[in-house]
Amino acid sequence: MTFFGGLIAVVVLLSVFLGYRIFSKISDQRNHSGKTGGVLEKTFLFLFISLIMVSVNALTFILSYTFFWEKAYRTFDEPQYTATVVGYKKEITKAKSFPSSSTYSDKAIFFPKVEYTDANGKKIVKTLDITSNNPPELGEKIKITDAKDRDTTNAVELDWIMFAAGCFFTGIAAFFAALLSTYSTPYPMKKRVAWSLGAGAALTLINIFCIVFIYLKQ
C-alpha cells in the first residue's frame, strides 16, 4: 500500500470512529426523550453521520496532502528541471452545468505533457500533476521536479489564486471537521467553536507555509 492509500484508510477509519461517537451521543439523547427508533432507522443514521464525517475529513486532509503537503515535499526532495510543454493529456470529468443543477455533463480537462533531460542525459516525457483553465502553451518552458518512481512531474510554478483559494477552502473544511468531531465531547458550543477556529487557522497556515516554500524553491 502506498502512503496515499494508507492516508485514505486512516481518514476513513477515523471518520467512522468519530461518526460512531456522534451517533452514540445522539442515540443516548433520543433514548432519554423516549424516541428509541428501530434498527433500520439507527443504521441509516449511523451511515449518514459516517458519510458526512468521511466527506469533511477527506476535504480537510486528502486535499491538503494532494495539493500542498506532497507538492512541498516533492519540491524539497526531488531534483529540479526546466521542461518544455510538448503536448496534452485529455481527461473527461463530470461537472454540473450550474451549481443548483442536479444533472452532470462531460467536461474535458487537459494536463500538459512536458519533456526534459535528466541528470543522465536521458529525455523524459511525463504529464504534469496539476492543470488549470489556462494550461501552458506548446513550447513553453516551465520549472518542475521529478523522480524515477513518480508517474507525473511536480509543477512548481503554481496558479497562486487557485492555491490561495485552496488554502481558504481546506481551512473552512478543517473548521467544520473539528466542530463535528467535538460534538461527542462535553464541551460547550462556545469552546468547541473556538477550538475549531484554531484548527482551521492552523491548517490554513500550514498550507500557506507549503505554498511559500514552493515559491522560494523556484
XYZ file of N, CA, C and O in Angstrom:
872
model
N 0.843 -1.195 0.000
C 0.000 0.000 0.000
C 0.878 1.244 0.000
O 1.860 1.326 0.732
N 0.531 2.230 -0.820
C 1.266 3.471 -0.867
C 0.924 4.338 0.339
O -0.051 4.076 1.067
N 1.726 5.380 0.535
C 1.455 6.303 1.644
C 0.097 6.971 1.465
O -0.652 7.136 2.437
N -0.226 7.339 0.229
C -1.514 7.984 -0.036
C -2.667 7.037 0.271
O -3.680 7.433 0.853
N -2.505 5.758 -0.113
C -3.528 4.771 0.211
C -3.689 4.590 1.703
O -4.810 4.443 2.212
N -2.570 4.598 2.432
C -2.627 4.500 3.879
C -3.328 5.692 4.500
O -4.090 5.556 5.466
N -3.056 6.895 3.934
C -3.708 8.103 4.445
C -5.216 8.018 4.265
O -5.981 8.372 5.172
N -5.660 7.539 3.099
C -7.094 7.395 2.854
C -7.712 6.424 3.855
O -8.789 6.676 4.414
N -7.020 5.300 4.090
C -7.535 4.306 5.036
C -7.650 4.895 6.437
O -8.659 4.678 7.136
N -6.644 5.656 6.874
C -6.674 6.271 8.211
C -7.813 7.278 8.312
O -8.543 7.324 9.322
N -7.979 8.102 7.270
C -9.052 9.107 7.273
C -10.420 8.440 7.359
O -11.291 8.871 8.122
N -10.617 7.368 6.582
C -11.908 6.671 6.593
C -12.173 6.032 7.952
O -13.262 6.178 8.525
N -11.177 5.324 8.507
C -11.357 4.659 9.796
C -11.602 5.670 10.918
O -12.472 5.467 11.779
N -10.823 6.754 10.917
C -11.011 7.792 11.932
C -12.390 8.430 11.810
O -13.057 8.701 12.815
N -12.821 8.661 10.579
C -14.129 9.282 10.349
C -15.259 8.383 10.832
O -16.228 8.855 11.442
N -15.150 7.092 10.559
C -16.183 6.145 11.013
C -16.212 6.087 12.538
O -17.285 6.034 13.160
N -15.025 6.113 13.164
C -14.964 6.100 14.635
C -15.620 7.344 15.217
O -16.424 7.261 16.154
N -15.286 8.509 14.648
C -15.895 9.747 15.131
C -17.397 9.754 14.852
O -18.187 10.239 15.664
N -17.774 9.200 13.695
C -19.195 9.100 13.375
C -19.935 8.238 14.373
O -21.078 8.544 14.757
N -19.301 7.167 14.813
C -19.930 6.293 15.803
C -20.111 7.019 17.139
O -21.149 6.866 17.805
N -19.114 7.809 17.542
C -19.231 8.543 18.807
C -20.356 9.573 18.733
O -21.117 9.745 19.700
N -20.471 10.251 17.603
C -21.567 11.210 17.434
C -22.906 10.484 17.437
O -23.874 10.919 18.068
N -22.957 9.357 16.721
C -24.181 8.551 16.672
C -24.580 8.082 18.074
O -25.760 8.106 18.433
N -23.612 7.675 18.875
C -23.904 7.198 20.230
C -24.488 8.301 21.093
O -25.439 8.078 21.863
N -23.945 9.516 20.961
C -24.470 10.630 21.763
C -25.886 10.987 21.330
O -26.755 11.234 22.181
N -26.126 11.003 20.019
C -27.476 11.300 19.527
C -28.460 10.220 19.981
O -29.590 10.515 20.393
N -28.028 8.954 19.926
C -28.885 7.847 20.351
C -29.223 7.948 21.831
O -30.371 7.697 22.245
N -28.234 8.319 22.662
C -28.483 8.469 24.099
C -29.501 9.577 24.363
O -30.392 9.436 25.213
N -29.365 10.683 23.623
C -30.298 11.791 23.795
C -31.714 11.389 23.374
O -32.694 11.756 24.028
N -31.800 10.618 22.281
C -33.112 10.151 21.825
C -33.719 9.157 22.815
O -34.935 9.148 23.044
N -32.885 8.289 23.389
C -33.378 7.321 24.371
C -33.923 8.013 25.617
O -34.944 7.598 26.182
N -33.245 9.074 26.043
C -33.693 9.810 27.228
C -35.024 10.511 26.981
O -35.803 10.741 27.922
N -35.272 10.862 25.723
C -36.536 11.531 25.398
C -37.622 10.535 24.991
O -38.728 10.939 24.620
N -37.300 9.224 25.029
C -38.278 8.193 24.717
C -38.379 7.837 23.251
O -39.244 7.053 22.855
N -37.498 8.392 22.409
C -37.517 8.103 20.963
C -36.374 7.138 20.640
O -35.295 7.541 20.214
N -36.623 5.869 20.829
C -35.555 4.884 20.639
C -35.259 4.625 19.170
O -34.111 4.528 18.770
N -36.279 4.497 18.342
C -36.075 4.231 16.925
C -35.794 2.769 16.654
O -35.319 2.033 17.523
N -36.046 2.346 15.416
C -35.817 0.963 15.041
C -34.400 0.729 14.549
O -33.600 1.665 14.416
N -34.108 -0.534 14.257
C -32.763 -0.901 13.787
C -32.460 -0.238 12.453
O -31.357 0.285 12.235
N -33.434 -0.224 11.552
C -33.219 0.380 10.232
C -32.938 1.871 10.354
O -32.046 2.408 9.689
N -33.703 2.535 11.206
C -33.500 3.975 11.405
C -32.128 4.258 12.001
O -31.426 5.188 11.571
N -31.724 3.455 12.978
C -30.414 3.654 13.601
C -29.281 3.386 12.616
O -28.275 4.100 12.607
N -29.444 2.349 11.800
C -28.418 2.024 10.804
C -28.261 3.155 9.802
O -27.144 3.562 9.457
N -29.396 3.682 9.323
C -29.355 4.795 8.378
C -28.686 6.019 9.000
O -27.870 6.694 8.360
N -29.031 6.310 10.263
C -28.454 7.475 10.946
C -26.944 7.322 11.089
O -26.188 8.274 10.839
N -26.500 6.132 11.483
C -25.063 5.897 11.648
C -24.328 6.040 10.307
O -23.275 6.689 10.236
N -24.878 5.461 9.248
C -24.233 5.547 7.931
C -24.222 6.984 7.425
O -23.235 7.427 6.825
N -25.297 7.718 7.683
C -25.382 9.106 7.235
C -24.339 9.971 7.938
O -23.634 10.765 7.308
N -24.228 9.808 9.252
C -23.237 10.581 10.012
C -21.824 10.210 9.581
O -20.964 11.086 9.401
N -21.568 8.918 9.387
C -20.238 8.468 8.963
C -19.879 9.025 7.595
O -18.732 9.427 7.353
N -20.861 9.065 6.695
C -20.613 9.611 5.359
C -20.251 11.084 5.421
O -19.339 11.543 4.717
N -20.953 11.825 6.270
C -20.636 13.250 6.441
C -19.216 13.410 6.976
O -18.437 14.245 6.491
N -18.849 12.614 7.977
C -17.517 12.716 8.563
C -16.431 12.343 7.557
O -15.385 13.001 7.488
N -16.663 11.289 6.775
C -15.686 10.899 5.756
C -15.512 12.020 4.733
O -14.383 12.361 4.343
N -16.615 12.621 4.301
C -16.556 13.682 3.289
C -15.796 14.905 3.801
O -14.910 15.437 3.116
N -16.132 15.344 5.010
C -15.494 16.548 5.559
C -14.013 16.306 5.835
O -13.158 17.150 5.523
N -13.684 15.151 6.411
C -12.278 14.859 6.698
C -11.469 14.633 5.423
O -10.272 14.953 5.377
N -12.105 14.086 4.390
C -11.415 13.919 3.109
C -11.076 15.277 2.508
O -9.966 15.492 2.006
N -12.040 16.206 2.562
C -11.780 17.558 2.071
C -10.654 18.218 2.861
O -9.854 18.982 2.310
N -10.596 17.930 4.154
C -9.592 18.563 5.009
C -8.197 17.993 4.779
O -7.245 18.740 4.493
N -8.060 16.682 4.878
C -6.734 16.066 4.890
C -6.262 15.592 3.515
O -5.109 15.825 3.146
N -7.125 14.945 2.750
C -6.689 14.397 1.463
C -6.391 15.519 0.474
O -5.387 15.468 -0.253
N -7.236 16.553 0.443
C -6.947 17.687 -0.438
C -5.683 18.425 0.008
O -4.870 18.841 -0.822
N -5.514 18.583 1.310
C -4.306 19.250 1.810
C -3.055 18.454 1.443
O -2.041 19.025 1.030
N -3.131 17.142 1.592
C -1.989 16.296 1.244
C -1.683 16.378 -0.245
O -0.515 16.562 -0.648
N -2.711 16.271 -1.078
C -2.508 16.213 -2.530
C -1.966 17.516 -3.090
O -1.027 17.514 -3.898
N -2.545 18.643 -2.666
C -2.217 19.922 -3.297
C -1.181 20.747 -2.536
O -0.650 21.705 -3.109
N -0.886 20.406 -1.288
C 0.049 21.221 -0.524
C 1.202 20.401 0.052
O 2.364 20.671 -0.248
N 0.886 19.419 0.890
C 1.940 18.712 1.610
C 2.838 17.902 0.673
O 4.062 17.997 0.762
N 2.223 17.113 -0.215
C 3.033 16.291 -1.110
C 3.837 17.156 -2.075
O 5.004 16.873 -2.350
N 3.226 18.224 -2.590
C 3.945 19.096 -3.522
C 5.140 19.757 -2.841
O 6.209 19.894 -3.444
N 4.961 20.199 -1.595
C 6.072 20.813 -0.872
C 7.179 19.790 -0.633
O 8.371 20.106 -0.777
N 6.796 18.567 -0.267
C 7.803 17.521 -0.041
C 8.552 17.185 -1.328
O 9.783 17.065 -1.318
N 7.824 17.047 -2.429
C 8.483 16.737 -3.702
C 9.411 17.873 -4.133
O 10.493 17.639 -4.678
N 8.980 19.098 -3.890
C 9.816 20.249 -4.246
C 11.122 20.237 -3.459
O 12.186 20.607 -3.973
N 11.043 19.789 -2.208
C 12.235 19.705 -1.365
C 13.096 18.503 -1.718
O 14.331 18.595 -1.754
N 12.479 17.357 -2.003
C 13.198 16.085 -2.117
C 13.716 15.782 -3.516
O 14.744 15.117 -3.665
N 13.038 16.262 -4.550
C 13.371 15.862 -5.920
C 14.236 16.905 -6.625
O 14.151 18.103 -6.325
N 15.060 16.467 -7.586
C 15.843 17.421 -8.379
C 14.941 18.258 -9.273
O 13.898 17.789 -9.738
N 15.352 19.486 -9.506
C 14.535 20.408 -10.298
C 15.060 20.475 -11.734
O 16.273 20.444 -11.980
N 14.124 20.578 -12.679
C 14.456 20.661 -14.103
C 13.634 21.772 -14.748
O 12.604 22.200 -14.224
N 14.124 22.205 -15.926
C 13.340 23.081 -16.776
C 12.815 22.237 -17.929
O 13.587 21.658 -18.685
N 11.494 22.138 -18.012
C 10.864 21.260 -19.003
C 10.143 22.086 -20.061
O 9.823 23.264 -19.854
N 9.887 21.439 -21.199
C 9.177 22.069 -22.309
C 7.837 21.370 -22.523
O 7.772 20.145 -22.542
N 6.791 22.141 -22.670
C 5.468 21.564 -22.943
C 5.448 21.022 -24.366
O 5.686 21.759 -25.330
N 5.162 19.714 -24.524
C 5.195 19.070 -25.849
C 3.832 18.507 -26.250
O 3.676 17.991 -27.364
N 2.837 18.584 -25.395
C 1.514 18.058 -25.732
C 0.596 18.125 -24.535
O 0.922 18.725 -23.504
N -0.563 17.452 -24.670
C -1.553 17.482 -23.603
C -2.202 16.110 -23.465
O -2.399 15.392 -24.450
N -2.538 15.762 -22.225
C -3.290 14.540 -21.940
C -4.713 14.939 -21.598
O -4.955 15.703 -20.666
N -5.675 14.404 -22.355
C -7.072 14.768 -22.176
C -7.753 13.794 -21.215
O -7.645 12.585 -21.370
N -8.448 14.342 -20.229
C -9.243 13.539 -19.314
C -10.649 14.106 -19.252
O -10.847 15.324 -19.345
N -11.633 13.223 -19.103
C -13.037 13.628 -19.046
C -13.539 13.482 -17.615
O -13.384 12.437 -16.985
N -14.124 14.534 -17.087
C -14.717 14.505 -15.758
C -16.177 14.925 -15.841
O -16.623 15.489 -16.851
N -16.913 14.637 -14.794
C -18.307 15.040 -14.705
C -18.406 16.358 -13.949
O -17.803 16.529 -12.903
N -19.166 17.293 -14.495
C -19.322 18.595 -13.850
C -20.753 19.083 -14.016
O -21.419 18.775 -15.007
N -21.229 19.847 -13.023
C -22.564 20.436 -13.101
C -22.548 21.654 -14.012
O -21.614 22.452 -13.985
N -23.614 21.804 -14.798
C -23.731 22.985 -15.651
C -23.928 24.235 -14.812
O -23.392 25.301 -15.108
N -24.711 24.103 -13.722
C -24.956 25.195 -12.790
C -24.864 24.639 -11.372
O -25.160 23.466 -11.150
N -24.450 25.450 -10.389
C -24.332 24.946 -9.012
C -25.618 24.329 -8.481
O -25.584 23.378 -7.694
N -26.781 24.875 -8.897
C -28.059 24.361 -8.406
C -28.606 23.208 -9.245
O -29.649 22.646 -8.913
N -27.924 22.874 -10.319
C -28.414 21.822 -11.212
C -28.144 20.444 -10.626
O -27.171 20.225 -9.910
N -29.032 19.489 -10.942
C -28.868 18.111 -10.484
C -28.312 17.209 -11.589
O -28.135 16.020 -11.382
N -28.092 17.765 -12.760
C -27.571 16.991 -13.890
C -26.094 17.298 -14.114
O -25.633 18.410 -13.844
N -25.373 16.292 -14.608
C -23.946 16.432 -14.858
C -23.663 16.290 -16.352
O -24.365 15.566 -17.061
N -22.645 16.975 -16.799
C -22.216 16.874 -18.192
C -20.716 16.601 -18.235
O -19.996 16.864 -17.266
N -20.267 16.059 -19.355
C -18.847 15.766 -19.513
C -18.049 17.057 -19.724
O -18.465 17.944 -20.459
N -16.907 17.119 -19.034
C -16.015 18.270 -19.174
C -14.609 17.777 -19.436
O -14.103 16.920 -18.709
N -13.994 18.287 -20.484
C -12.643 17.880 -20.852
C -11.617 18.710 -20.085
O -11.733 19.937 -19.992
N -10.634 18.040 -19.497
C -9.527 18.693 -18.803
C -8.227 18.274 -19.477
O -8.030 17.095 -19.768
N -7.350 19.232 -19.726
C -6.107 18.953 -20.431
C -4.909 19.138 -19.494
O -4.672 20.237 -18.992
N -4.196 18.033 -19.251
C -2.981 18.069 -18.450
C -1.774 18.177 -19.388
O -1.623 17.346 -20.289
N -0.932 19.184 -19.208
C 0.228 19.336 -20.105
C 1.211 18.170 -19.991
O 1.464 17.665 -18.895
N 1.734 17.737 -21.129
C 2.837 16.785 -21.167
C 4.121 17.572 -21.376
O 4.183 18.452 -22.234
N 5.143 17.259 -20.590
C 6.398 18.010 -20.667
C 7.564 17.067 -20.947
O 7.516 15.875 -20.627
N 8.588 17.632 -21.553
C 9.800 16.866 -21.848
C 10.991 17.580 -21.212
O 11.104 18.805 -21.279
N 11.871 16.791 -20.612
C 13.078 17.351 -20.036
C 14.194 16.321 -20.117
O 13.950 15.131 -20.384
N 15.413 16.761 -19.898
C 16.580 15.878 -19.903
C 17.061 15.701 -18.477
O 17.344 16.682 -17.779
N 17.118 14.437 -18.019
C 17.501 14.185 -16.627
C 19.019 14.262 -16.453
O 19.762 14.578 -17.395
N 19.489 13.965 -15.254
C 20.914 14.090 -14.935
C 21.779 13.126 -15.732
O 22.984 13.357 -15.897
N 21.166 12.044 -16.236
C 21.917 11.068 -17.028
C 21.873 11.354 -18.521
O 22.340 10.546 -19.328
N 21.283 12.486 -18.900
C 21.197 12.845 -20.308
C 20.055 12.176 -21.048
O 19.981 12.252 -22.278
N 19.142 11.538 -20.330
C 18.014 10.842 -20.952
C 16.805 11.773 -21.030
O 16.483 12.464 -20.077
N 16.153 11.776 -22.202
C 14.964 12.603 -22.376
C 13.757 11.894 -21.760
O 13.490 10.735 -22.047
N 13.038 12.610 -20.919
C 11.874 12.074 -20.222
C 10.640 12.866 -20.634
O 10.673 14.100 -20.701
N 9.545 12.140 -20.912
C 8.262 12.782 -21.208
C 7.235 12.288 -20.186
O 6.993 11.084 -20.088
N 6.680 13.217 -19.431
C 5.666 12.879 -18.430
C 4.586 13.954 -18.408
O 4.737 15.028 -19.001
N 3.513 13.650 -17.690
C 2.405 14.586 -17.537
C 2.567 15.362 -16.243
O 3.012 14.828 -15.232
N 2.194 16.649 -16.269
C 2.204 17.443 -15.040
C 1.152 16.917 -14.066
O 0.136 16.353 -14.478
N 1.382 17.136 -12.770
C 0.447 16.635 -11.763
C -0.785 17.512 -11.602
O -1.781 17.084 -11.021
N -0.746 18.750 -12.114
C -1.895 19.646 -11.992
C -2.110 20.378 -13.306
O -1.237 20.396 -14.173
N -3.288 20.973 -13.442
C -3.580 21.798 -14.602
C -4.480 22.942 -14.159
O -4.823 23.059 -12.975
N -4.892 23.780 -15.089
C -5.760 24.909 -14.780
C -6.606 25.214 -16.009
O -6.515 24.537 -17.033
N -7.444 26.234 -15.887
C -8.273 26.624 -17.030
C -7.442 27.188 -18.170
O -7.901 27.208 -19.315
N -6.239 27.645 -17.851
C -5.334 28.174 -18.878
C -3.991 27.449 -18.787
O -3.016 27.981 -18.251
N -3.934 26.211 -19.307
C -2.677 25.449 -19.224
C -1.596 26.101 -20.082
O -1.895 26.847 -21.017
N -0.320 25.858 -19.767
C 0.773 26.440 -20.550
C 0.708 26.006 -22.008
O 0.244 24.909 -22.334
N 1.181 26.859 -22.897
C 1.114 26.597 -24.333
C 2.247 25.683 -24.773
O 3.263 25.518 -24.075
N 2.081 25.101 -25.965
C 3.124 24.249 -26.537
C 4.428 25.025 -26.684
O 4.422 26.170 -27.150
N 5.524 24.419 -26.300
C 6.820 25.064 -26.391
C 7.193 25.919 -25.206
O 8.339 26.367 -25.091
N 6.250 26.147 -24.294
C 6.526 26.986 -23.121
C 7.434 26.249 -22.145
O 7.305 25.050 -21.930
N 8.380 26.974 -21.549
C 9.303 26.417 -20.565
C 8.719 26.587 -19.158
O 8.274 27.667 -18.791
N 8.728 25.504 -18.392
C 8.233 25.569 -17.028
C 9.182 24.810 -16.107
O 9.899 23.906 -16.552
N 9.169 25.166 -14.848
C 10.012 24.507 -13.858
C 9.247 23.357 -13.201
O 8.077 23.510 -12.834
N 9.936 22.236 -13.068
C 9.326 21.052 -12.457
C 10.345 20.374 -11.551
O 11.542 20.677 -11.587
N 9.859 19.440 -10.734
C 10.730 18.469 -10.066
C 10.197 17.090 -10.429
O 9.011 16.928 -10.731
N 11.082 16.093 -10.391
C 10.642 14.754 -10.774
C 11.582 13.709 -10.186
O 12.747 13.986 -9.877
N 11.040 12.501 -10.051
C 11.809 11.345 -9.601
C 11.403 10.147 -10.448
O 10.308 10.116 -11.029
N 12.280 9.138 -10.527
C 12.043 7.992 -11.402
C 10.788 7.214 -11.025
O 10.099 6.674 -11.890
N 10.479 7.138 -9.748
C 9.353 6.318 -9.306
C 8.022 7.059 -9.341
O 7.004 6.543 -8.874
N 7.990 8.240 -9.914
C 6.765 9.021 -9.982
C 6.130 8.902 -11.366
O 6.819 8.869 -12.380
N 4.798 8.864 -11.386
C 4.087 8.783 -12.666
C 3.927 10.146 -13.313
O 3.766 10.245 -14.530
N 3.923 11.197 -12.512
C 3.772 12.552 -13.028
C 4.877 13.436 -12.479
O 5.493 13.127 -11.452
N 5.119 14.547 -13.167
C 6.085 15.518 -12.678
C 5.389 16.497 -11.743
O 4.171 16.682 -11.795
N 6.169 17.140 -10.901
C 5.652 18.083 -9.915
C 5.869 19.508 -10.406
O 7.003 19.983 -10.492
N 4.783 20.195 -10.756
C 4.883 21.577 -11.211
C 5.141 22.492 -10.023
O 4.436 22.425 -9.014
N 6.148 23.355 -10.139
C 6.467 24.286 -9.046
C 6.104 25.723 -9.393
O 6.236 26.611 -8.549
N 5.649 25.945 -10.613
C 5.118 27.259 -10.987
C 3.602 27.176 -10.875
O 2.926 26.607 -11.724
N 3.062 27.738 -9.808
C 1.680 27.486 -9.424
C 0.750 28.619 -9.830
O 1.173 29.754 -10.056
N -0.535 28.264 -9.921
C -1.598 29.250 -10.074
C -1.920 29.760 -8.662
O -2.636 29.116 -7.899
N -1.352 30.903 -8.321
C -1.406 31.368 -6.943
C -2.823 31.660 -6.475
O -3.156 31.460 -5.298
N -3.679 32.139 -7.371
C -5.065 32.416 -6.983
C -5.777 31.118 -6.622
O -6.496 31.030 -5.610
N -5.568 30.076 -7.439
C -6.196 28.783 -7.170
C -5.705 28.198 -5.852
O -6.493 27.673 -5.058
N -4.412 28.304 -5.587
C -3.876 27.723 -4.360
C -4.241 28.546 -3.134
O -4.416 27.994 -2.053
N -4.375 29.864 -3.293
C -4.849 30.683 -2.176
C -6.290 30.310 -1.832
O -6.654 30.194 -0.652
N -7.109 30.095 -2.864
C -8.483 29.653 -2.637
C -8.495 28.276 -1.993
O -9.342 27.988 -1.135
N -7.559 27.412 -2.387
C -7.461 26.083 -1.798
C -7.128 26.144 -0.319
O -7.660 25.361 0.481
N -6.240 27.047 0.066
C -5.905 27.230 1.484
C -7.143 27.622 2.283
O -7.405 27.086 3.364
N -7.895 28.566 1.750
C -9.114 29.026 2.431
C -10.132 27.893 2.519
O -10.746 27.680 3.578
N -10.305 27.143 1.426
C -11.294 26.067 1.388
C -10.955 24.962 2.378
O -11.832 24.487 3.114
N -9.699 24.526 2.409
C -9.313 23.470 3.344
C -9.386 23.949 4.787
O -9.673 23.165 5.698
N -9.131 25.243 5.007
C -9.277 25.790 6.357
C -10.726 25.750 6.825
O -11.005 25.395 7.983
N -11.648 26.095 5.931
C -13.077 26.022 6.258
C -13.478 24.573 6.532
O -14.232 24.275 7.478
N -12.973 23.652 5.691
C -13.279 22.227 5.885
C -12.750 21.744 7.238
O -13.413 20.964 7.938
N -11.543 22.201 7.618
C -10.974 21.814 8.909
C -11.818 22.337 10.063
O -11.986 21.654 11.081
N -12.352 23.544 9.908
C -13.222 24.111 10.958
C -14.437 23.222 11.182
O -14.762 22.865 12.324
N -15.115 22.845 10.102
C -16.323 22.025 10.246
C -15.982 20.605 10.691
O -16.750 19.977 11.438
N -14.836 20.084 10.242
C -14.420 18.753 10.689
C -14.201 18.738 12.196
O -14.627 17.810 12.894
N -13.540 19.771 12.712
C -13.298 19.856 14.163
C -14.598 20.097 14.924
O -14.812 19.529 15.997
N -15.470 20.939 14.363
C -16.731 21.247 15.041
C -17.600 19.998 15.157
O -18.202 19.738 16.208
N -17.659 19.208 14.086
C -18.441 17.974 14.128
C -17.797 16.938 15.048
O -18.486 16.241 15.799
N -16.472 16.850 14.989
C -15.768 15.836 15.784
C -15.928 16.073 17.282
O -15.940 15.120 18.062
N -16.022 17.332 17.687
C -16.126 17.656 19.112
C -17.558 17.614 19.622
O -17.800 17.922 20.796
N -18.508 17.235 18.759
C -19.901 17.158 19.203
C -20.071 16.128 20.321
O -20.893 16.310 21.223
N -19.294 15.048 20.242
C -19.425 13.978 21.243
C -18.748 14.316 22.562
O -18.851 13.554 23.529
N -18.060 15.445 22.643
C -17.378 15.843 23.879
C -18.341 16.608 24.784
O -19.377 17.112 24.326
N -18.002 16.752 26.065
C -18.875 17.501 26.989
C -18.673 19.013 26.928
O -19.306 19.754 27.694
N -17.812 19.503 26.037
C -17.504 20.932 25.993
C -18.699 21.734 25.479
O -19.437 21.276 24.601
N -18.882 22.956 25.971
C -19.970 23.815 25.479
C -19.680 24.289 24.049
O -18.542 24.226 23.570
N -20.716 24.767 23.387
C -20.612 25.167 21.986
C -19.564 26.265 21.788
O -18.805 26.236 20.812
N -19.503 27.213 22.701
C -18.557 28.319 22.558
C -17.118 27.812 22.525
O -16.298 28.260 21.715
N -16.804 26.865 23.405
C -15.450 26.311 23.447
C -15.168 25.478 22.205
O -14.053 25.505 21.666
N -16.164 24.742 21.718
C -15.986 23.939 20.514
C -15.723 24.820 19.302
O -14.877 24.504 18.454
N -16.452 25.912 19.202
C -16.248 26.838 18.080
C -14.854 27.448 18.136
O -14.162 27.560 17.114
N -14.415 27.852 19.333
C -13.082 28.444 19.487
C -11.998 27.442 19.094
O -11.043 27.784 18.388
N -12.151 26.203 19.555
C -11.175 25.168 19.219
C -11.180 24.886 17.723
O -10.128 24.699 17.108
N -12.361 24.882 17.125
C -12.486 24.604 15.702
C -11.894 25.726 14.858
O -11.268 25.482 13.826
N -12.073 26.970 15.300
C -11.455 28.099 14.601
C -9.934 27.983 14.643
O -9.248 28.262 13.646
N -9.410 27.553 15.793
C -7.966 27.359 15.899
C -7.463 26.265 14.974
O -6.415 26.399 14.337
N -8.230 25.158 14.869
C -7.837 24.065 13.977
C -7.859 24.503 12.525
O -6.948 24.184 11.745
N -8.899 25.261 12.141
C -8.982 25.760 10.772
C -7.855 26.724 10.449
O -7.259 26.665 9.364
N -7.549 27.608 11.383
C -6.466 28.568 11.178
C -5.114 27.861 11.094
O -4.258 28.224 10.277
N -4.914 26.839 11.923
C -3.646 26.106 11.921
C -3.420 25.406 10.589
O -2.321 25.466 10.020
N -4.456 24.732 10.071
C -4.301 24.050 8.785
C -4.073 25.047 7.656
O -3.256 24.805 6.759
N -4.770 26.170 7.708
C -4.571 27.199 6.690
C -3.137 27.699 6.690
O -2.513 27.860 5.629
N -2.578 27.944 7.865
C -1.198 28.427 7.976
C -0.207 27.374 7.478
O 0.792 27.702 6.827
N -0.470 26.094 7.784
C 0.404 25.020 7.306
C 0.415 24.991 5.782
O 1.473 24.893 5.149
N -0.762 25.092 5.178
C -0.845 25.060 3.720
C -0.226 26.301 3.086
O 0.398 26.219 2.025
N -0.393 27.451 3.736
C 0.255 28.671 3.245
C 1.774 28.524 3.313
O 2.495 28.923 2.385
N 2.269 27.930 4.380
C 3.712 27.694 4.506
C 4.211 26.820 3.362
O 5.294 27.054 2.813
N 3.441 25.796 3.003
C 3.832 24.928 1.885
C 3.928 25.726 0.583
O 4.866 25.537 -0.212
N 2.963 26.614 0.347
C 2.984 27.431 -0.868
C 4.203 28.351 -0.886
O 4.898 28.481 -1.897
N 4.462 28.987 0.244
C 5.628 29.890 0.330
C 6.916 29.103 0.106
O 7.829 29.574 -0.589
N 6.998 27.904 0.664
C 8.188 27.080 0.489
C 8.400 26.728 -0.984
O 9.518 26.824 -1.502
N 7.326 26.340 -1.674
C 7.429 26.005 -3.098
C 7.876 27.239 -3.883
O 8.728 27.154 -4.781
N 7.333 28.411 -3.538
C 7.721 29.642 -4.224
C 9.195 29.962 -4.031
O 9.895 30.321 -4.992
N 9.671 29.807 -2.824
C 11.069 30.113 -2.540
C 12.021 29.133 -3.233
O 13.133 29.496 -3.608
N 11.575 27.882 -3.407
C 12.416 26.884 -4.058
C 12.487 27.071 -5.564
O 13.316 26.446 -6.225
N 11.644 27.931 -6.122
C 11.732 28.204 -7.559
C 13.046 28.914 -7.883
O 13.510 28.848 -8.992
